[in-house]
PDB file of C-alpha atoms in Angstrom:
ATOM      1  CA  MET Y  76      19.982  60.919  -0.487  1.00  0.00           C
ATOM      2  CA  SER Y  77      16.873  60.438  -2.712  1.00  0.00           C
ATOM      3  CA  SER Y  78      14.733  63.334  -3.918  1.00  0.00           C
ATOM      4  CA  PRO Y  79      10.848  63.093  -4.035  1.00  0.00           C
ATOM      5  CA  GLY Y  80      10.948  62.001  -7.707  1.00  0.00           C
ATOM      6  CA  THR Y  81      13.523  59.257  -7.365  1.00  0.00           C
ATOM      7  CA  PRO Y  82      12.216  55.938  -6.312  1.00  0.00           C
ATOM      8  CA  ARG Y  83      13.774  54.452  -3.154  1.00  0.00           C
ATOM      9  CA  ARG Y  84      14.607  50.763  -2.713  1.00  0.00           C
ATOM     10  CA  LEU Y  85      12.972  49.633   0.385  1.00  0.00           C
ATOM     11  CA  SER Y  86      14.300  46.620   2.460  1.00  0.00           C
ATOM     12  CA  ALA Y  87      11.900  44.480   4.500  1.00  0.00           C
ATOM     13  CA  ASP Y  88      13.070  46.339   7.561  1.00  0.00           C
ATOM     14  CA  ALA Y  89      11.400  49.575   6.090  1.00  0.00           C
ATOM     15  CA  PHE Y  90       8.001  47.866   6.575  1.00  0.00           C
ATOM     16  CA  ALA Y  91       8.553  47.077  10.276  1.00  0.00           C
ATOM     17  CA  LEU Y  92       8.506  49.358  13.464  1.00  0.00           C
ATOM     18  CA  GLU Y  93      10.518  48.212  16.521  1.00  0.00           C
ATOM     19  CA  PHE Y  94       7.560  48.179  19.111  1.00  0.00           C
ATOM     20  CA  PRO Y  95       4.394  49.287  17.308  1.00  0.00           C
ATOM     21  CA  GLN Y  96       1.340  50.358  19.119  1.00  0.00           C
ATOM     22  CA  SER Y  97      -2.066  50.870  17.677  1.00  0.00           C
ATOM     23  CA  LEU Y  98      -2.919  54.449  17.359  1.00  0.00           C
ATOM     24  CA  ALA Y  99      -6.508  54.096  15.808  1.00  0.00           C
ATOM     25  CA  THR Y 100      -8.510  51.722  13.501  1.00  0.00           C
ATOM     26  CA  TYR Y 101     -10.720  52.876  10.542  1.00  0.00           C
ATOM     27  CA  ASP Y 102     -13.207  51.314   8.310  1.00  0.00           C
ATOM     28  CA  ASP Y 103     -11.680  53.061   5.288  1.00  0.00           C
ATOM     29  CA  TYR Y 104      -8.264  54.007   4.083  1.00  0.00           C
ATOM     30  CA  ALA Y 105      -9.120  57.564   3.537  1.00  0.00           C
ATOM     31  CA  HIS Y 106      -9.678  58.171   7.248  1.00  0.00           C
ATOM     32  CA  ALA Y 107      -6.396  56.520   8.259  1.00  0.00           C
ATOM     33  CA  GLN Y 108      -4.465  58.547   5.553  1.00  0.00           C
ATOM     34  CA  GLU Y 109      -6.187  61.638   6.943  1.00  0.00           C
ATOM     35  CA  THR Y 110      -4.902  60.743  10.396  1.00  0.00           C
ATOM     36  CA  VAL Y 111      -1.216  60.469   9.120  1.00  0.00           C
ATOM     37  CA  ASP Y 112      -1.484  63.639   6.972  1.00  0.00           C
ATOM     38  CA  TYR Y 113      -2.870  65.470  10.137  1.00  0.00           C
ATOM     39  CA  LEU Y 114       0.038  64.319  12.085  1.00  0.00           C
ATOM     40  CA  SER Y 115       2.442  65.282   9.173  1.00  0.00           C
ATOM     41  CA  ASP Y 116       0.975  68.746   9.056  1.00  0.00           C
ATOM     42  CA  HIS Y 117       1.802  69.207  12.804  1.00  0.00           C
ATOM     43  CA  LYS Y 118       5.435  68.241  12.416  1.00  0.00           C
ATOM     44  CA  PHE Y 119       4.936  64.667  13.883  1.00  0.00           C
ATOM     45  CA  PRO Y 120       7.740  62.281  12.784  1.00  0.00           C
ATOM     46  CA  VAL Y 121       5.446  60.337  10.409  1.00  0.00           C
ATOM     47  CA  GLU Y 122       8.465  57.932   9.429  1.00  0.00           C
ATOM     48  CA  GLN Y 123       7.382  56.221  12.780  1.00  0.00           C
ATOM     49  CA  CYS Y 124       3.971  55.477  11.524  1.00  0.00           C
ATOM     50  CA  MET Y 125       2.360  52.649   9.473  1.00  0.00           C
ATOM     51  CA  ILE Y 126      -1.044  52.015   7.898  1.00  0.00           C
ATOM     52  CA  VAL Y 127      -1.884  48.370   7.845  1.00  0.00           C
ATOM     53  CA  GLY Y 128      -4.904  46.998   6.072  1.00  0.00           C
ATOM     54  CA  THR Y 129      -6.410  44.052   8.029  1.00  0.00           C
ATOM     55  CA  ASP Y 130      -9.280  41.690   7.575  1.00  0.00           C
ATOM     56  CA  LEU Y 131      -8.500  40.890   3.960  1.00  0.00           C
ATOM     57  CA  LYS Y 132     -11.145  39.802   1.639  1.00  0.00           C
ATOM     58  CA  ARG Y 133     -11.127  38.738  -2.028  1.00  0.00           C
ATOM     59  CA  VAL Y 134     -13.659  40.459  -4.286  1.00  0.00           C
ATOM     60  CA  GLU Y 135     -14.490  39.212  -7.755  1.00  0.00           C
ATOM     61  CA  ARG Y 136     -16.449  41.489 -10.065  1.00  0.00           C
ATOM     62  CA  ILE Y 137     -18.218  39.594 -12.849  1.00  0.00           C
ATOM     63  CA  THR Y 138     -17.649  41.524 -16.078  1.00  0.00           C
ATOM     64  CA  GLY Y 139     -19.697  39.527 -18.518  1.00  0.00           C
ATOM     65  CA  ARG Y 140     -20.806  36.211 -19.910  1.00  0.00           C
ATOM     66  CA  LEU Y 141     -18.295  34.225 -21.935  1.00  0.00           C
ATOM     67  CA  THR Y 142     -19.594  32.823 -25.312  1.00  0.00           C
ATOM     68  CA  THR Y 143     -17.907  30.983 -27.931  1.00  0.00           C
ATOM     69  CA  GLY Y 144     -17.908  33.962 -30.222  1.00  0.00           C
ATOM     70  CA  ARG Y 145     -16.534  36.308 -27.461  1.00  0.00           C
ATOM     71  CA  VAL Y 146     -13.791  33.767 -26.670  1.00  0.00           C
ATOM     72  CA  ALA Y 147     -13.019  33.493 -30.447  1.00  0.00           C
ATOM     73  CA  VAL Y 148     -12.808  37.229 -30.885  1.00  0.00           C
ATOM     74  CA  GLY Y 149     -10.582  37.677 -27.808  1.00  0.00           C
ATOM     75  CA  GLY Y 150      -8.211  34.943 -28.875  1.00  0.00           C
ATOM     76  CA  ALA Y 151      -7.929  36.134 -32.425  1.00  0.00           C
ATOM     77  CA  ALA Y 152      -7.219  39.719 -31.286  1.00  0.00           C
ATOM     78  CA  SER Y 153      -4.702  38.581 -28.715  1.00  0.00           C
ATOM     79  CA  GLY Y 154      -2.989  36.320 -31.340  1.00  0.00           C
ATOM     80  CA  ALA Y 155      -3.016  39.164 -33.910  1.00  0.00           C
ATOM     81  CA  TRP Y 156      -1.232  41.613 -31.518  1.00  0.00           C
ATOM     82  CA  PHE Y 157       1.418  38.831 -30.798  1.00  0.00           C
ATOM     83  CA  GLY Y 158       1.763  38.184 -34.626  1.00  0.00           C
ATOM     84  CA  LEU Y 159       2.274  41.956 -35.138  1.00  0.00           C
ATOM     85  CA  PHE Y 160       4.958  41.948 -32.420  1.00  0.00           C
ATOM     86  CA  VAL Y 161       6.795  38.879 -33.887  1.00  0.00           C
ATOM     87  CA  GLY Y 162       6.524  40.688 -37.382  1.00  0.00           C
ATOM     88  CA  LEU Y 163       8.081  43.922 -36.014  1.00  0.00           C
ATOM     89  CA  VAL Y 164      11.022  41.708 -34.557  1.00  0.00           C
ATOM     90  CA  LEU Y 165      11.484  39.819 -37.660  1.00  0.00           C
ATOM     91  CA  SER Y 166      11.455  43.247 -39.681  1.00  0.00           C
ATOM     92  CA  LEU Y 167      14.645  44.349 -37.791  1.00  0.00           C
ATOM     93  CA  PHE Y 168      16.636  41.512 -39.266  1.00  0.00           C
ATOM     94  CA  SER Y 169      14.931  41.649 -42.863  1.00  0.00           C
ATOM     95  CA  SER Y 170      16.273  43.825 -45.623  1.00  0.00           C
ATOM     96  CA  ASP Y 171      13.219  43.412 -47.775  1.00  0.00           C
ATOM     97  CA  GLN Y 172      11.055  46.295 -48.708  1.00  0.00           C
ATOM     98  CA  GLY Y 173       7.909  44.263 -47.929  1.00  0.00           C
ATOM     99  CA  LEU Y 174       7.559  45.414 -44.344  1.00  0.00           C
ATOM    100  CA  LEU Y 175       3.627  45.704 -44.727  1.00  0.00           C
ATOM    101  CA  ALA Y 176       3.325  42.265 -46.202  1.00  0.00           C
ATOM    102  CA  LEU Y 177       5.386  40.805 -43.468  1.00  0.00           C
ATOM    103  CA  LEU Y 178       3.405  42.586 -40.659  1.00  0.00           C
ATOM    104  CA  ALA Y 179       0.138  41.615 -42.288  1.00  0.00           C
ATOM    105  CA  SER Y 180       1.153  37.768 -42.633  1.00  0.00           C
ATOM    106  CA  THR Y 181       2.404  37.435 -39.174  1.00  0.00           C
ATOM    107  CA  ALA Y 182      -0.752  39.213 -37.763  1.00  0.00           C
ATOM    108  CA  VAL Y 183      -3.037  36.892 -39.694  1.00  0.00           C
ATOM    109  CA  ILE Y 184      -0.951  33.832 -38.620  1.00  0.00           C
ATOM    110  CA  GLY Y 185      -1.102  35.071 -35.036  1.00  0.00           C
ATOM    111  CA  ALA Y 186      -4.764  35.579 -35.073  1.00  0.00           C
ATOM    112  CA  LEU Y 187      -5.372  32.118 -36.413  1.00  0.00           C
ATOM    113  CA  PHE Y 188      -3.086  30.410 -33.772  1.00  0.00           C
ATOM    114  CA  GLY Y 189      -4.842  32.634 -31.063  1.00  0.00           C
ATOM    115  CA  LEU Y 190      -8.216  31.688 -32.329  1.00  0.00           C
ATOM    116  CA  ILE Y 191      -7.473  28.025 -32.347  1.00  0.00           C
ATOM    117  CA  PHE Y 192      -5.726  27.719 -28.973  1.00  0.00           C
ATOM    118  CA  THR Y 193      -8.437  29.927 -27.211  1.00  0.00           C
ATOM    119  CA  LEU Y 194     -11.237  27.819 -28.666  1.00  0.00           C
ATOM    120  CA  ILE Y 195      -9.617  24.586 -27.623  1.00  0.00           C
ATOM    121  CA  SER Y 196      -8.927  25.617 -24.135  1.00  0.00           C
ATOM    122  CA  TYR Y 197     -12.384  27.052 -23.763  1.00  0.00           C
ATOM    123  CA  ALA Y 198     -13.844  23.666 -24.901  1.00  0.00           C
ATOM    124  CA  LEU Y 199     -11.685  21.905 -22.529  1.00  0.00           C
ATOM    125  CA  THR Y 200     -13.455  23.808 -19.585  1.00  0.00           C
ATOM    126  CA  ARG Y 201     -16.775  22.243 -20.568  1.00  0.00           C
ATOM    127  CA  GLY Y 202     -18.677  25.287 -19.473  1.00  0.00           C
ATOM    128  CA  GLN Y 203     -17.442  25.203 -15.831  1.00  0.00           C
ATOM    129  CA  ARG Y 204     -16.608  29.035 -15.916  1.00  0.00           C
ATOM    130  CA  ASP Y 205     -18.819  30.861 -18.578  1.00  0.00           C
ATOM    131  CA  PHE Y 206     -18.123  34.364 -17.396  1.00  0.00           C
ATOM    132  CA  SER Y 207     -15.244  36.795 -17.166  1.00  0.00           C
ATOM    133  CA  SER Y 208     -14.177  38.743 -14.069  1.00  0.00           C
ATOM    134  CA  VAL Y 209     -11.618  40.796 -12.326  1.00  0.00           C
ATOM    135  CA  THR Y 210     -10.329  40.083  -8.929  1.00  0.00           C
ATOM    136  CA  GLN Y 211      -8.946  42.308  -6.135  1.00  0.00           C
ATOM    137  CA  VAL Y 212      -7.928  41.889  -2.572  1.00  0.00           C
ATOM    138  CA  VAL Y 213      -9.129  44.523  -0.280  1.00  0.00           C
ATOM    139  CA  ALA Y 214      -8.872  45.205   3.383  1.00  0.00           C
ATOM    140  CA  THR Y 215     -12.040  45.927   5.415  1.00  0.00           C
ATOM    141  CA  ARG Y 216     -10.159  47.723   8.350  1.00  0.00           C
ATOM    142  CA  TYR Y 217      -7.187  50.008   8.482  1.00  0.00           C
ATOM    143  CA  GLU Y 218      -5.079  50.370  11.547  1.00  0.00           C
ATOM    144  CA  VAL Y 219      -2.348  53.251  12.109  1.00  0.00           C
ATOM    145  CA  LEU Y 220       0.471  51.979  14.066  1.00  0.00           C
ATOM    146  CA  VAL Y 221       3.133  54.128  15.656  1.00  0.00           C
ATOM    147  CA  GLU Y 222       6.381  53.477  17.392  1.00  0.00           C
ATOM    148  CA  HIS Y 223       5.864  53.077  21.132  1.00  0.00           C
ATOM    149  CA  LYS Y 224       8.294  56.025  21.827  1.00  0.00           C
ATOM    150  CA  VAL Y 225       5.977  58.436  20.262  1.00  0.00           C
ATOM    151  CA  ALA Y 226       2.604  56.985  20.792  1.00  0.00           C
ATOM    152  CA  GLY Y 227       1.619  59.302  23.526  1.00  0.00           C
ATOM    153  CA  GLN Y 228       2.536  62.456  21.454  1.00  0.00           C
ATOM    154  CA  ALA Y 229       0.583  61.056  18.600  1.00  0.00           C
ATOM    155  CA  ARG Y 230      -2.502  60.582  20.691  1.00  0.00           C
ATOM    156  CA  GLU Y 231      -2.244  64.098  22.134  1.00  0.00           C
ATOM    157  CA  MET Y 232      -1.884  65.592  18.554  1.00  0.00           C
ATOM    158  CA  LEU Y 233      -4.788  63.671  17.450  1.00  0.00           C
ATOM    159  CA  ALA Y 234      -7.153  65.026  20.241  1.00  0.00           C
ATOM    160  CA  GLY Y 235      -7.327  68.222  18.220  1.00  0.00           C
ATOM    161  CA  LEU Y 236      -8.506  66.505  15.037  1.00  0.00           C
ATOM    162  CA  PRO Y 237     -12.465  65.958  15.241  1.00  0.00           C
ATOM    163  CA  GLY Y 238     -13.363  62.322  14.828  1.00  0.00           C
ATOM    164  CA  ALA Y 239      -9.793  61.315  14.460  1.00  0.00           C
ATOM    165  CA  LEU Y 240      -9.882  58.562  17.242  1.00  0.00           C
ATOM    166  CA  PRO Y 241     -12.789  56.273  16.862  1.00  0.00           C
ATOM    167  CA  ASN Y 242     -14.767  55.165  19.928  1.00  0.00           C
ATOM    168  CA  PRO Y 243     -12.630  52.560  21.700  1.00  0.00           C
ATOM    169  CA  PHE Y 244     -15.757  50.528  22.682  1.00  0.00           C
ATOM    170  CA  ASP Y 245     -16.663  49.950  19.054  1.00  0.00           C
TER     171      ASP Y 245
END
């Protein structure tokens, strides 16, 4: 038996209900979560519920313009961190007292390699993507599903929650 602080390994069956029925559909996750929380507060067997995000879309947020200088600085910094890591690993096997010199030299070599490789790869794109961004997949609708055996009970309980069940004619 797992305690609340212990992570549980879930099988693929843990994400499936035998005969799910739609209880409600919402435009945001907070309302779907509020519905399941309300059911939980009223002693409903919420292990027979599921929140499913539907109508997925990919959102890309542009974070800035890429310039040769920005690419060079990023590559050098990334290479320096990797070089520092290599220096730390090498220091485990070194009996010399020149730890600082070892770390500095591996960081500088790493920075040079990072600088060279990122500038080459940036030049090879020939300006096809001169911006940086972050990407996320988000759902536009959230559906609360319940096991068919308890769907009626869930609908009765939600009748007491104002605004819990959206208009079925939306």
